[in-house]
XYZ file of C-alpha atoms in Angstrom:
164
model
C -3.850 15.393 2.282
C -5.175 14.521 -1.280
C -3.605 11.792 -3.245
C -2.259 12.786 -6.626
C -3.641 10.839 -9.617
C -0.108 9.271 -10.208
C -0.116 7.957 -6.766
C -3.700 6.848 -6.821
C -2.755 4.840 -10.094
C 0.129 3.287 -8.408
C -1.892 2.331 -5.232
C -4.521 0.721 -7.573
C -1.967 -1.113 -9.575
C -0.508 -2.632 -6.327
C -3.937 -4.054 -5.337
C -4.007 -6.477 -8.275
C -2.149 -9.713 -8.540
C -3.386 -10.632 -12.049
C -3.716 -8.422 -15.174
C -4.672 -8.936 -18.788
C -1.746 -8.201 -21.163
C -2.871 -7.252 -24.615
C -0.420 -7.502 -27.535
C -0.835 -7.426 -31.423
C -0.659 -10.654 -33.364
C 1.257 -10.883 -36.724
C -2.211 -10.527 -38.449
C -2.658 -7.227 -36.577
C -5.374 -8.544 -34.254
C -5.234 -7.572 -30.519
C -4.840 -10.542 -28.211
C -5.121 -10.545 -24.509
C -4.145 -13.136 -21.848
C -4.024 -13.171 -18.143
C -0.680 -12.602 -16.548
C 0.396 -12.745 -12.889
C 1.949 -9.473 -11.755
C 5.460 -10.019 -10.223
C 6.204 -6.372 -9.403
C 4.891 -2.923 -9.612
C 7.377 -0.002 -9.468
C 6.369 3.620 -8.365
C 6.758 4.977 -11.942
C 4.170 2.465 -13.312
C 6.535 -0.025 -14.679
C 5.084 -3.582 -14.364
C 7.077 -6.696 -14.259
C 5.748 -10.234 -15.368
C 7.387 -13.636 -15.842
C 6.757 -15.460 -19.173
C 8.087 -18.154 -21.328
C 10.742 -17.204 -23.972
C 8.896 -19.534 -26.396
C 5.433 -17.900 -25.871
C 3.543 -16.275 -28.725
C 3.541 -12.991 -26.714
C 7.300 -12.684 -26.890
C 7.175 -13.137 -30.754
C 4.399 -10.563 -30.922
C 6.345 -8.050 -28.849
C 9.417 -8.537 -30.981
C 7.251 -7.339 -34.037
C 5.439 -4.603 -32.192
C 6.395 -3.660 -28.670
C 3.130 -1.761 -27.905
C 1.049 -3.305 -25.430
C -1.807 -2.600 -22.841
C -2.432 -3.921 -19.510
C -5.896 -3.970 -17.870
C -7.029 -4.987 -14.239
C -10.379 -4.992 -12.695
C -12.231 -5.965 -9.566
C -15.848 -5.416 -8.701
C -15.521 -1.683 -8.086
C -11.938 -0.882 -9.359
C -10.658 -0.734 -12.979
C -7.243 0.201 -14.300
C -5.961 0.527 -17.872
C -2.283 1.279 -18.760
C -0.666 1.619 -22.263
C 2.924 1.442 -23.245
C 5.653 -0.933 -24.433
C 6.811 -4.360 -23.239
C 10.197 -5.968 -23.616
C 11.642 -9.278 -22.561
C 14.453 -8.908 -20.152
C 17.128 -11.413 -18.930
C 17.775 -10.590 -15.278
C 18.384 -13.634 -13.121
C 18.971 -11.581 -9.983
C 15.586 -9.961 -10.290
C 14.062 -13.306 -11.033
C 15.526 -14.768 -7.905
C 14.308 -11.743 -5.837
C 10.729 -11.900 -7.178
C 10.409 -15.746 -7.431
C 7.275 -17.363 -5.912
C 7.013 -21.070 -5.450
C 3.627 -21.221 -7.238
C 5.344 -20.203 -10.556
C 7.088 -23.516 -10.591
C 3.805 -24.897 -12.165
C 4.661 -22.786 -15.288
C 8.485 -23.181 -14.965
C 9.382 -26.618 -13.899
C 13.031 -25.756 -13.685
C 12.250 -23.151 -11.068
C 13.826 -19.703 -11.079
C 16.757 -21.084 -13.205
C 14.374 -22.594 -15.849
C 16.135 -21.665 -19.220
C 12.720 -20.837 -20.796
C 11.799 -18.203 -18.149
C 12.254 -14.548 -18.976
C 11.035 -11.378 -17.413
C 8.633 -9.019 -19.243
C 9.087 -5.408 -18.512
C 6.144 -3.246 -19.267
C 6.901 0.520 -19.465
C 3.663 2.378 -18.974
C 3.265 5.688 -20.930
C -0.331 6.420 -19.975
C -2.921 5.119 -17.503
C -6.407 5.608 -16.482
C -8.407 4.354 -13.544
C -11.936 4.236 -12.080
C -12.468 3.629 -8.401
C -15.935 3.186 -7.270
C -15.188 1.653 -3.874
C -16.352 2.962 -0.585
C -18.367 6.150 -0.544
C -17.581 6.740 -4.182
C -19.477 3.655 -5.116
C -22.555 4.869 -3.118
C -22.422 8.291 -4.779
C -22.293 6.552 -8.151
C -25.251 4.295 -7.391
C -27.279 7.366 -6.252
C -26.381 9.247 -9.492
C -27.109 6.155 -11.660
C -30.487 5.684 -9.942
C -31.366 9.448 -10.538
C -30.406 9.016 -14.135
C -32.545 5.952 -14.661
C -35.548 7.807 -13.081
C -35.091 11.041 -15.093
C -33.904 9.529 -18.340
C -30.586 11.434 -18.169
C -26.936 10.431 -17.754
C -25.339 10.166 -14.356
C -23.482 13.102 -13.205
C -20.246 11.580 -11.833
C -18.007 14.591 -11.977
C -14.259 14.715 -12.310
C -13.085 13.604 -8.902
C -9.441 12.313 -9.096
C -10.189 9.966 -6.181
C -12.611 8.234 -8.576
C -11.270 8.734 -12.099
C -8.211 10.212 -13.808
C -6.015 9.898 -16.857
C -2.350 9.915 -16.022
C 0.636 10.455 -18.172
C 3.703 8.511 -16.849
């Protein structure tokens, strides 16, 4: 049974533990920083933990639009949407990982800790793993030899744009 692009996007999102979160600075510049993923929901909602006093919280208060990107050697994901700080100590307790204590010395009850909820509106992925990667390499090689562009097609197992 074929996997829908929505499900494929979700599967790929769950493979990553770290993402780059991009926000807009007060000067209008885009700024990205690495963030540990705390949770991925089926609808594409992503959860992060952050510091209430961080610049990203101030940036999101001015403009909630954000983008999240992830990549490995053969897999790439980009999602766009809005991000909002959320106070939810029960969710923090459920998601808490001991390694986060390095960032939040007070642990899951650290007063500076806040959740960041990213609501994805759109997403796009590229998956060149397995046989898809081999097919891509063959097409890229043919293109190099013939001076043309690779014909990679529109296979939703490899690439799709998703509205969430």
